Short mmCIF file of C-alpha atoms and ligand atoms in Angstrom, two decimals:
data_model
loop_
_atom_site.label_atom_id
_atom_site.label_comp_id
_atom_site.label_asym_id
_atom_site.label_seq_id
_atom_site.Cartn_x
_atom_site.Cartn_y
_atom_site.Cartn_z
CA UNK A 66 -76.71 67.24 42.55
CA UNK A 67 -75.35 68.33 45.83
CA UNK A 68 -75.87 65.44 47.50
CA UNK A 69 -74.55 63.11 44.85
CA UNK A 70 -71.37 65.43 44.64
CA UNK A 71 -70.90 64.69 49.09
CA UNK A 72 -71.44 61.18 48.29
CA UNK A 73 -68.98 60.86 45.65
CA UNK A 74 -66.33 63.07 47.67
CA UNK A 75 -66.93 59.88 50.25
CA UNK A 76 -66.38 57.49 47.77
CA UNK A 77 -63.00 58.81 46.86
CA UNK A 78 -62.08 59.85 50.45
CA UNK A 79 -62.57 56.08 51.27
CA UNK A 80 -60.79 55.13 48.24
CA UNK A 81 -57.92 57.28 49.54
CA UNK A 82 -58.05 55.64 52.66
CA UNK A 83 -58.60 52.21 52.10
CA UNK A 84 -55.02 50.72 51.33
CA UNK A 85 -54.58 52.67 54.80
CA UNK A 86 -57.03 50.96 56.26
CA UNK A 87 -56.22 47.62 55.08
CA UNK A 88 -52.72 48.05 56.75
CA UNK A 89 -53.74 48.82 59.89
CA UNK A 90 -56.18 45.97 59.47
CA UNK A 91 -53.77 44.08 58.41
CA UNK A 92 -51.38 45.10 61.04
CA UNK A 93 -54.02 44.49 63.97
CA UNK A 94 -54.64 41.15 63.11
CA UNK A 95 -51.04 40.22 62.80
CA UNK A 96 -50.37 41.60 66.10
CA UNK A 97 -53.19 40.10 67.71
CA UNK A 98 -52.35 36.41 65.81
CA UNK A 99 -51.07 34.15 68.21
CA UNK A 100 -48.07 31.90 67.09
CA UNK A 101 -49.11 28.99 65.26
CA UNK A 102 -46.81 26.46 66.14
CA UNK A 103 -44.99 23.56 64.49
CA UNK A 104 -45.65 22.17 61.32
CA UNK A 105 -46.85 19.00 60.42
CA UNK A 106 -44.63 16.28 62.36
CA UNK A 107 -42.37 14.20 59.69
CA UNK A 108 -41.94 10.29 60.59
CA UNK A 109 -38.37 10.07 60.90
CA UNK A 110 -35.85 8.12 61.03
CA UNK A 111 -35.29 6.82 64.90
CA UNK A 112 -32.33 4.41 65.00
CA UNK A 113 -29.15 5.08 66.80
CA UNK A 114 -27.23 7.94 65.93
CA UNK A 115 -23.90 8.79 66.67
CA UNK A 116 -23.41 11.15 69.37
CA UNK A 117 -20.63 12.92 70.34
CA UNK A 118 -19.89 13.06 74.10
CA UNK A 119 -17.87 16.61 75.98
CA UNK A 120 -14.93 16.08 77.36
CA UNK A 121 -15.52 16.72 80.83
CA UNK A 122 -13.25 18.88 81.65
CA UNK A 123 -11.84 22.26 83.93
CA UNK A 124 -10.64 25.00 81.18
CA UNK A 125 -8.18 26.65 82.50
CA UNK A 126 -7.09 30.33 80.68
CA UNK A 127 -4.15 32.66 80.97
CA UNK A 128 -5.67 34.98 83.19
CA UNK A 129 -6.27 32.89 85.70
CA UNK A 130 -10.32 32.23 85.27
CA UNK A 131 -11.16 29.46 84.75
CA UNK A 132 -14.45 27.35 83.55
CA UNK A 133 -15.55 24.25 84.32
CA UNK A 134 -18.57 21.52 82.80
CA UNK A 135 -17.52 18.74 85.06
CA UNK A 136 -21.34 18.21 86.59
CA UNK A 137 -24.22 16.41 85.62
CA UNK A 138 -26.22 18.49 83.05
CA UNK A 139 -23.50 20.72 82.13
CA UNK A 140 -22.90 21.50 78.36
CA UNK A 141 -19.87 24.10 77.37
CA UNK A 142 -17.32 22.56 74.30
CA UNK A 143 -14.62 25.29 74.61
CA UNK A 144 -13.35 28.49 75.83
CA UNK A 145 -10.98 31.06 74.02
CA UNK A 146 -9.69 33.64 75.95
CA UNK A 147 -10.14 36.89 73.43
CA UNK A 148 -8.80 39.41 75.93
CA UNK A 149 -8.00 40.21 79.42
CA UNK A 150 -11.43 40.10 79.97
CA UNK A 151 -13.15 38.63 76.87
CA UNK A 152 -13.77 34.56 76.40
CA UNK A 153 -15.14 33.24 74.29
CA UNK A 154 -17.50 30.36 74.67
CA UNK A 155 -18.59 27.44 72.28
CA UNK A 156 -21.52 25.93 73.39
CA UNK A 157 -22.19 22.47 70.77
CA UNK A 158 -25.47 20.18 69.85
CA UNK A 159 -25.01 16.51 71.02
CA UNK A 160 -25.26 15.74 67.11
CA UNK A 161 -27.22 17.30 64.01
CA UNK A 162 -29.73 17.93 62.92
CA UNK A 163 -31.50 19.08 65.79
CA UNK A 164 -34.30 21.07 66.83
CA UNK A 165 -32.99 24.83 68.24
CA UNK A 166 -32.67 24.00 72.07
CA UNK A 167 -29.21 25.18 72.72
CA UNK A 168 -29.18 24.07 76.14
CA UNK A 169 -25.56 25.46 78.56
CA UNK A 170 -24.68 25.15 82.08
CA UNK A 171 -21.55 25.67 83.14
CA UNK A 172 -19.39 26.84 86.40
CA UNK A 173 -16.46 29.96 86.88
CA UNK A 174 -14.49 31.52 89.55
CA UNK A 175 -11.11 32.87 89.42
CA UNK A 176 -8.08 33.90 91.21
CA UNK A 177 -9.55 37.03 92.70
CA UNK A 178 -12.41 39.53 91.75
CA UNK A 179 -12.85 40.19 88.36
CA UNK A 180 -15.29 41.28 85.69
CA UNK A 181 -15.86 39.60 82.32
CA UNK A 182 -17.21 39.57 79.38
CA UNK A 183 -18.73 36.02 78.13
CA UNK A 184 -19.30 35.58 74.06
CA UNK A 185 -21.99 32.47 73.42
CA UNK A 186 -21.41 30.99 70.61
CA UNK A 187 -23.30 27.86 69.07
CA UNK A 188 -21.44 26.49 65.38
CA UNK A 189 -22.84 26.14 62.60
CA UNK A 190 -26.38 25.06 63.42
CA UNK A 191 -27.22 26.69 66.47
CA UNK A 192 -28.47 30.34 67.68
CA UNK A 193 -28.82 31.82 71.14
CA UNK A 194 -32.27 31.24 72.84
CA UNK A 195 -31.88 30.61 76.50
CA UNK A 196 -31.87 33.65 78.68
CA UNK A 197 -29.01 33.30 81.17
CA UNK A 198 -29.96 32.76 85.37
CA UNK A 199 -26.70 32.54 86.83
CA UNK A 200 -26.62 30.95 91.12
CA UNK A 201 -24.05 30.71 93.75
CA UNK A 202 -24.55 27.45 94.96
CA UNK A 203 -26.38 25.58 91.84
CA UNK A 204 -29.28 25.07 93.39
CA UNK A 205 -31.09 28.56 93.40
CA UNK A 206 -30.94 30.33 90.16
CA UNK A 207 -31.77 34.42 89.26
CA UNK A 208 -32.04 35.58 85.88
CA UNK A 209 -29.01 38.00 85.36
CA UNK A 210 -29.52 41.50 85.01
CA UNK A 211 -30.99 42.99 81.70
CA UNK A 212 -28.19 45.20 81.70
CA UNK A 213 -25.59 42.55 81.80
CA UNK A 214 -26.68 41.05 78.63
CA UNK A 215 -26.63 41.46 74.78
CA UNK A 216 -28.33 39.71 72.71
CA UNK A 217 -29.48 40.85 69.30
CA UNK A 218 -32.50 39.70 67.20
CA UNK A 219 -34.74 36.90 67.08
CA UNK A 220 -32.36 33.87 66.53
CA UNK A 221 -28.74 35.76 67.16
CA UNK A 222 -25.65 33.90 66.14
CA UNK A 223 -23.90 35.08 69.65
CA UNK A 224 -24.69 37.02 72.87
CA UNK A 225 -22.74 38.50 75.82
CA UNK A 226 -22.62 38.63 79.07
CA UNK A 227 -21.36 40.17 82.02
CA UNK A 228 -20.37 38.55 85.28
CA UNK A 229 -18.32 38.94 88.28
CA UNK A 230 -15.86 35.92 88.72
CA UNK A 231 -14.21 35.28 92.36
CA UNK A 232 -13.15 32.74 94.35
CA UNK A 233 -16.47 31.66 94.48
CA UNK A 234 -17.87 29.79 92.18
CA UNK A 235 -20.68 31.32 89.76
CA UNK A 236 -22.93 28.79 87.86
CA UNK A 237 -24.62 30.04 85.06
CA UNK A 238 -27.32 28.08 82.99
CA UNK A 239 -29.69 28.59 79.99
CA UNK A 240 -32.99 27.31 82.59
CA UNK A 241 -32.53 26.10 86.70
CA UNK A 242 -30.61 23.23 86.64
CA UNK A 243 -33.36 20.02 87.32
CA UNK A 244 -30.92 17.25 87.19
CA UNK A 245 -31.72 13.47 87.66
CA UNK A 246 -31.11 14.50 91.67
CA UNK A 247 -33.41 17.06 91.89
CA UNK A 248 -36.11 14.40 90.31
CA UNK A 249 -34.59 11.62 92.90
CA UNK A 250 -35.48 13.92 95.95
CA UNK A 251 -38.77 15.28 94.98
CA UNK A 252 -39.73 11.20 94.01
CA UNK A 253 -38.23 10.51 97.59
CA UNK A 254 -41.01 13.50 98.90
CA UNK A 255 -43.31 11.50 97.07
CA UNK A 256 -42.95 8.36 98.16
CA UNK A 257 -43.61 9.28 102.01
CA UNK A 258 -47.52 9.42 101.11
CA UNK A 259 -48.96 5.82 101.57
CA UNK A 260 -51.05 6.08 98.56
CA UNK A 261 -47.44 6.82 96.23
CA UNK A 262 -44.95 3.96 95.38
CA UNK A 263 -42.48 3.72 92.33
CA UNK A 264 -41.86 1.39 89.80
CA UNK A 265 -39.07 0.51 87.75
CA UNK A 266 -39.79 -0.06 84.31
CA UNK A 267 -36.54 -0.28 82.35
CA UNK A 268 -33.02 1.17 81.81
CA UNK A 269 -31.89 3.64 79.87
CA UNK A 270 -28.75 3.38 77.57
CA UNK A 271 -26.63 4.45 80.34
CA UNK A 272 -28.36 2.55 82.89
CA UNK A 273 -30.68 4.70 84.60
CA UNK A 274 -33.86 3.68 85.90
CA UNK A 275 -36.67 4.74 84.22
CA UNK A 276 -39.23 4.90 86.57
CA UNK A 277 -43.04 5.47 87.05
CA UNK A 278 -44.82 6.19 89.62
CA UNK A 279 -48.29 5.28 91.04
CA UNK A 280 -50.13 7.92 92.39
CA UNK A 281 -53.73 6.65 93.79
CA UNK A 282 -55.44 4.23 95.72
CA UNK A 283 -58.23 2.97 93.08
CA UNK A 284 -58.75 -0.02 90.95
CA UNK A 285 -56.89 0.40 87.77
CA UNK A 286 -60.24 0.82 85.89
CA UNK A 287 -59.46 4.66 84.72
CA UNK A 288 -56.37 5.37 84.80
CA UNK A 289 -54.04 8.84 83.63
CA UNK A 290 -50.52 8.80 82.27
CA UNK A 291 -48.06 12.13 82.51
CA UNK A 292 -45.06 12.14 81.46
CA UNK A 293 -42.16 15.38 81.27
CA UNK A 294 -38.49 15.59 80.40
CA UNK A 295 -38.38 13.79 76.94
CA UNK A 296 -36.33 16.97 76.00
CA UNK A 297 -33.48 17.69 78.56
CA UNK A 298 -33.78 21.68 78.66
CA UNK A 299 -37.52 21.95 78.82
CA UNK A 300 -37.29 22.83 82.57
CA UNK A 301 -40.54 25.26 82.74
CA UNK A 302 -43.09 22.12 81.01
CA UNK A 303 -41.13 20.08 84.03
CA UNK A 304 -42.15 22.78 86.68
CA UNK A 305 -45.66 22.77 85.35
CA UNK A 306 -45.83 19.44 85.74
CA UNK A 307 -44.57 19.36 89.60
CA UNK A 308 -47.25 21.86 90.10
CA UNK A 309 -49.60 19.72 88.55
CA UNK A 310 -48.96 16.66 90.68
CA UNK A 311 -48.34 18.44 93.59
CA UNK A 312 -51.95 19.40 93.17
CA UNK A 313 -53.14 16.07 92.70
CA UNK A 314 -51.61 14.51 95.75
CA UNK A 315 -52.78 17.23 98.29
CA UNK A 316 -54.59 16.65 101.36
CA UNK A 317 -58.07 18.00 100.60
CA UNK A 318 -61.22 16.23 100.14
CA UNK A 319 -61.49 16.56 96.41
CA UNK A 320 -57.67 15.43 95.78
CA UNK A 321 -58.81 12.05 98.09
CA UNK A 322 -61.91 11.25 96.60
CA UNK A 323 -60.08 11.75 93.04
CA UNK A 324 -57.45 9.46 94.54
CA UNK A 325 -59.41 6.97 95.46
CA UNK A 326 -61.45 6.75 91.92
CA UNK A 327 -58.24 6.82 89.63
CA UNK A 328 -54.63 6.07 89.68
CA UNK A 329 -52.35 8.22 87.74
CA UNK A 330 -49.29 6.94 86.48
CA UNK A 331 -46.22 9.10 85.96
CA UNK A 332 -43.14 9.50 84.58
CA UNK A 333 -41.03 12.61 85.77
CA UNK A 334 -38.15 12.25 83.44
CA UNK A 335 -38.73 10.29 80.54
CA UNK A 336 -34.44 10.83 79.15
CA UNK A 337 -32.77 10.85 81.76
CA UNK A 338 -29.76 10.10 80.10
CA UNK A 339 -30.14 13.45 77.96
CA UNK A 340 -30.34 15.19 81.15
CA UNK A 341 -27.52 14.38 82.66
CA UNK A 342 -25.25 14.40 79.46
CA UNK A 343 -26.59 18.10 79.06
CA UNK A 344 -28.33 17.59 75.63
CA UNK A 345 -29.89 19.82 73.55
CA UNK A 346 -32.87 17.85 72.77
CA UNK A 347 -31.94 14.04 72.28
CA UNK A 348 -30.91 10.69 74.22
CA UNK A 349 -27.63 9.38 73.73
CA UNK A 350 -28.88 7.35 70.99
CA UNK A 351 -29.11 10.73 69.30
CA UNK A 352 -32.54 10.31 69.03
CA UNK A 353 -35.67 12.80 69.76
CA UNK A 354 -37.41 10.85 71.40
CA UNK A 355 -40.92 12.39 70.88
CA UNK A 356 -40.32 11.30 67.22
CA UNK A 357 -40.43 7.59 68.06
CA UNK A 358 -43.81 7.03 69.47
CA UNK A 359 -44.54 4.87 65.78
CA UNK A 360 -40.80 3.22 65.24
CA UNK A 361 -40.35 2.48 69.46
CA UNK A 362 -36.80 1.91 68.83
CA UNK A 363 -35.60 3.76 71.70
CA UNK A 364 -35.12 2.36 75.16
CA UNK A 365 -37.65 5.35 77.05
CA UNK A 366 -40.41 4.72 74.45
CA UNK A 367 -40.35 1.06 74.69
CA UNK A 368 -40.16 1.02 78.38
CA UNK A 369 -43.39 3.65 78.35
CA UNK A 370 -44.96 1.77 75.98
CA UNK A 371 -44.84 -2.04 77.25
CA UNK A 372 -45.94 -0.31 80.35
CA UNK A 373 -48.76 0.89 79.71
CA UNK A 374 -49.89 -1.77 77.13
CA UNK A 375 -49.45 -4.37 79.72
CA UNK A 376 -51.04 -2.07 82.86
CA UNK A 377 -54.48 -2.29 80.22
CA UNK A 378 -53.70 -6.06 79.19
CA UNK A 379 -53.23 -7.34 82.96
CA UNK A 380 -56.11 -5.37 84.49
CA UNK A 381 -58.87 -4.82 81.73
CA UNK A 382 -59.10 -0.55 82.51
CA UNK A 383 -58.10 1.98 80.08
CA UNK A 384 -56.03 5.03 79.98
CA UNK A 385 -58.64 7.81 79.54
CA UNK A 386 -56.13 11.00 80.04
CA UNK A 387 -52.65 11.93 79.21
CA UNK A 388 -50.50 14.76 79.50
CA UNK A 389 -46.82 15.42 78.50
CA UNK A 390 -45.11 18.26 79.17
CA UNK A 391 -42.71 20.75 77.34
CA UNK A 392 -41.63 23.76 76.86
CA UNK A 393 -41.13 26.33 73.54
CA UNK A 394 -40.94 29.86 72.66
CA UNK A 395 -44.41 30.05 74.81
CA UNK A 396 -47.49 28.88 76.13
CA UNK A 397 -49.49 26.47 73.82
CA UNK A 398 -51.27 23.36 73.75
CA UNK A 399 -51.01 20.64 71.30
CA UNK A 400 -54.40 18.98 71.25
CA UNK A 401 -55.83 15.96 68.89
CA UNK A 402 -58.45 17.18 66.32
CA UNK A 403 -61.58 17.76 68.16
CA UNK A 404 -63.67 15.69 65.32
CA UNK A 405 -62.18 12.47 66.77
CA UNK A 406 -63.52 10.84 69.84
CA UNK A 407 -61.35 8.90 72.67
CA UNK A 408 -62.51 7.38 75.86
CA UNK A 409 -63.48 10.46 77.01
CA UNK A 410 -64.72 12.28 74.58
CA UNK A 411 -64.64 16.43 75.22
CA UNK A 412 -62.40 16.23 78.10
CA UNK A 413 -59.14 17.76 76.88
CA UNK A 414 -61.34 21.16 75.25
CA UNK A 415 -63.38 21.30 78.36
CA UNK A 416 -60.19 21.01 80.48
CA UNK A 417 -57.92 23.58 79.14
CA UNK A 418 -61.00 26.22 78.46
CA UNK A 419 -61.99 25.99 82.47
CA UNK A 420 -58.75 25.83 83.88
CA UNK A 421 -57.92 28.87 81.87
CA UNK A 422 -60.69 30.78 82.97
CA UNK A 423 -59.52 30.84 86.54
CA UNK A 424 -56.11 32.52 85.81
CA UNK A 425 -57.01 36.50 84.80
CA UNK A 426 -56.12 38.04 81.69
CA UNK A 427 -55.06 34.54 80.35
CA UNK A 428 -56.31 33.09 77.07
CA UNK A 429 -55.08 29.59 75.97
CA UNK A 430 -53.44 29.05 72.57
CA UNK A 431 -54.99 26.23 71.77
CA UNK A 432 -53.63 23.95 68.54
CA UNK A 433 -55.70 20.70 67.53
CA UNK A 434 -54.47 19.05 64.74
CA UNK A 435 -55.67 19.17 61.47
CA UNK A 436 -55.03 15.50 60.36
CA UNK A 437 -57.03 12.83 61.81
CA UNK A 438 -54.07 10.33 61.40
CA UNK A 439 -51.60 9.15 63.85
CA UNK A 440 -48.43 10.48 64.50
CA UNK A 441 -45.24 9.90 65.85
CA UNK A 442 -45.28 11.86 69.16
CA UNK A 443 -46.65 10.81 72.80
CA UNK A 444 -49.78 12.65 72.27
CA UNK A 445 -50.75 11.20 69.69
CA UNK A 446 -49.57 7.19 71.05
CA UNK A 447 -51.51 8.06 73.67
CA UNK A 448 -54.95 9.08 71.92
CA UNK A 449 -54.66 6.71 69.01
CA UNK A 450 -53.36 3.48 70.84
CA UNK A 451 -55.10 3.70 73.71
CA UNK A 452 -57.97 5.83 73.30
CA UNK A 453 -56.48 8.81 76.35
CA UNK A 454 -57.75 12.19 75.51
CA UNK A 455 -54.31 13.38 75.12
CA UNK A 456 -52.09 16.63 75.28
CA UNK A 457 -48.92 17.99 75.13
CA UNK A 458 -48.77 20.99 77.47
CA UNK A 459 -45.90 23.29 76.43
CA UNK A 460 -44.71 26.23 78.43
CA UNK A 461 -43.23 29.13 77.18
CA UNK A 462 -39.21 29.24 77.88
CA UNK A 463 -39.85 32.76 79.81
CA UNK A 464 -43.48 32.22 81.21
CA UNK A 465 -42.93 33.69 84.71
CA UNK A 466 -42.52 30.91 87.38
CA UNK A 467 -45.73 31.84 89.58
CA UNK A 468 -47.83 31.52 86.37
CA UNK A 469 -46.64 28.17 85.90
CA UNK A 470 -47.16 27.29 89.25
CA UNK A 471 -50.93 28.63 88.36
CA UNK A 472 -51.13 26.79 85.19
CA UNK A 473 -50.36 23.64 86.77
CA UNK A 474 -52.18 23.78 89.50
CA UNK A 475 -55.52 25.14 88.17
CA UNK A 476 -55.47 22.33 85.39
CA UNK A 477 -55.15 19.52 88.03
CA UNK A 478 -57.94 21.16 90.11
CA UNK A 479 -60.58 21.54 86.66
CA UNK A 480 -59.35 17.77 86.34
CA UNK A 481 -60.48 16.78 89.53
CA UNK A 482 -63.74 18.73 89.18
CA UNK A 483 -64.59 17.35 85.77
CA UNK A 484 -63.87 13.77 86.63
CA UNK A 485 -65.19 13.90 89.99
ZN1 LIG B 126 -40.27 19.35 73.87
#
């Protein structure tokens, strides 16, 4: 009787407890979830939309400080001087809709030493994401003090900042400012190394070269593809993918021999054009172009495409890896469902699950998708057109610069290894 009476005290102490439990259960595994990503991927529409350009201009204010988005890659719409030492700043998407990137960069300085206030603001469709760096000369870039800034919430209508303003100029910028120069020079670097030479493979809207270049002394019987920059303000999936080619075209033993049994093609900055106009997220056709990998209507994709179409056609080898790189809210990668099988079947699991491993404490979200049909992004052109085990390798907006730096490097060393 005793016995039965202890047990049924346990029943109804667990009873009591349980929708405790299942909260902190519940809680646990919410905390623990990693972020799941986009959504399915919509075919959309990918003609030319209208687009509507800054005026490039110096805003001048009452008080004598003054703002300026007369560079390449700078993006600020207007400025309202609130008070002595308020303004007010509107910061506006290239068109709409659009996918949240509200991408600024913009220059100050003013008569003589002052300090300001600075109100983001983004209309009717935007929200502040970018955590400000601010530089002196536009070249180097810090992020700004955590004690300078306000910013409330996950997707905050406004935020403020504080800066000095002087006589010297002050850039400040939602990410380091990569500009088509910055990609020039570092393709210049490139070039020096016999075994590198570029190739132009169409022009963009504006007239920019897009450009790939050939990295490798092999027969173009296995070749790679990477591509970055399809989204102007995805500077840390650029920086991942420096690190990443930069690893590749080293002078060790294993980088030669890889060298000399594959070329790898690649293509830096994919829009260009979006880049230097400061976009948010599209070319000046108002297009994303990571949504026109089906349509090809846009000048980037086409060039990409009929390039590598005709690199398989005119030498009879195959593309069996490709990478493009972005950047979101934080590390992921996009990977096609595991079930189907490319020309290298394994590769892109194998790859990402080693190269993790060497990088402590760091586990890779890792998001195949759940469709076996095509889609209308790179990754997917890539895997289902040519066969490439394919991925799009996205880097979170804040992931600290030396782990990118890691990232990339490690997953061009497991490459080398595997396909040694
Ligand atoms: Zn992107």
């Amino acid at each position: 009787m005793k016995a039965i009476r202890i047990q049924m005290n346990a029943i109804f102490i667990r009873m009591k407890l349980a929708p405790l439990v299942f909260l902190i259960l519940l809680f646990a595994c919410k905390s623990s979830q990693q972020w799941e990503g986009q959504g399915p991927i919509q075919v959309v529409a990918t003609e030319n939309k209208e687009v509507s350009f800054q005026e490039k201009q110096v805003f001048r204010t009452p008080s004598g400080v003054h703002f300026s988005n007369d560079f390449e890659g700078a993006r600020l719409n207007g400025v309202e001087q609130v008070n002595d030492t308020l303004f007010r700043l509107e910061i506006l998407p290239e068109n709409t809709p659009i996918n949240p990137s509200p991408w600024y960069a913009f220059k100050l300085w003013s008569e003589g030493p002052k300090n300001l206030w600075l109100e983001f603001t983004y209309g009717e469709t935007g929200f502040h994401r970018y955590y400000p760096k601010v530089s002196q000369d536009g070249i180097e870039f810090y992020l700004v003090d955590s004690l300078d800034f306000i910013s409330e919430g996950e997707r905050p209508k406004t935020a403020m900042l504080k800066v000095k303003s002087g006589t010297d100029t002050l850039w400040v910028a939602a990410q380091d400012l990569v500009g088509t120069h910055d990609v020039e020079a570092w393709k210049d670097e490139l070039e020096k190394l016999s075994f590198v030479s570029t190739q132009v493979i169409g022009k963009s809207t504006q007239g920019r070269n897009l450009e790939v270049l050939k990295i490798g002394r092999a027969e173009d019987k296995e070749m790679l593809m990477v591509i970055s920059q399809q989204h102007p303000p995805e500077v840390t999936g650029y920086l991942a993918m420096k690190a990443f080619v930069e690893t590749i075209i080293e002078d060790s033993p294993e980088a030669e021999k890889f060298r000399s049994k594959y070329n790898l093609y690649l293509m830096p900055q994919m829009n260009p054009d979006g880049v230097a106009n400061g976009h948010w997220r599209h070319n000046v056709g108002g297009v994303d172009t990571n949504r026109d990998w089906v349509n090809l209507n846009q000048p980037e994709v086409q060039a990409l495409t009929r390039f590598m179409e005709s690199k398989v056609e005119e030498t009879g080898g195959q593309f069996i890896f490709a990478a493009d790189f972005h950047s979101t809210w934080e590390d992921i990668f996009y990977t096609i469902n595991e079930d189907l099988k490319g020309n290298r079947p394994g590769l892109i699991p194998k790859l990402i699950k080693r190269s993790s491993k060497k990088i402590p404490d760091y586990v890779p979200n890792i998001r195949p998708t759940e469709t076996n049909q095509r889609s209308v992004t790179s990754n997917s052109y890539f895997f289902f057109v040519h066969g490439a085990e394919s991925m799009t390798f996205e880097v979170g907006d804040n992931t600290p610069r030396d782990l990118i730096r890691q990232k990339g490097e490690s997953t061009a060393r497991t490459l080398m290894k595997i396909l040694k």
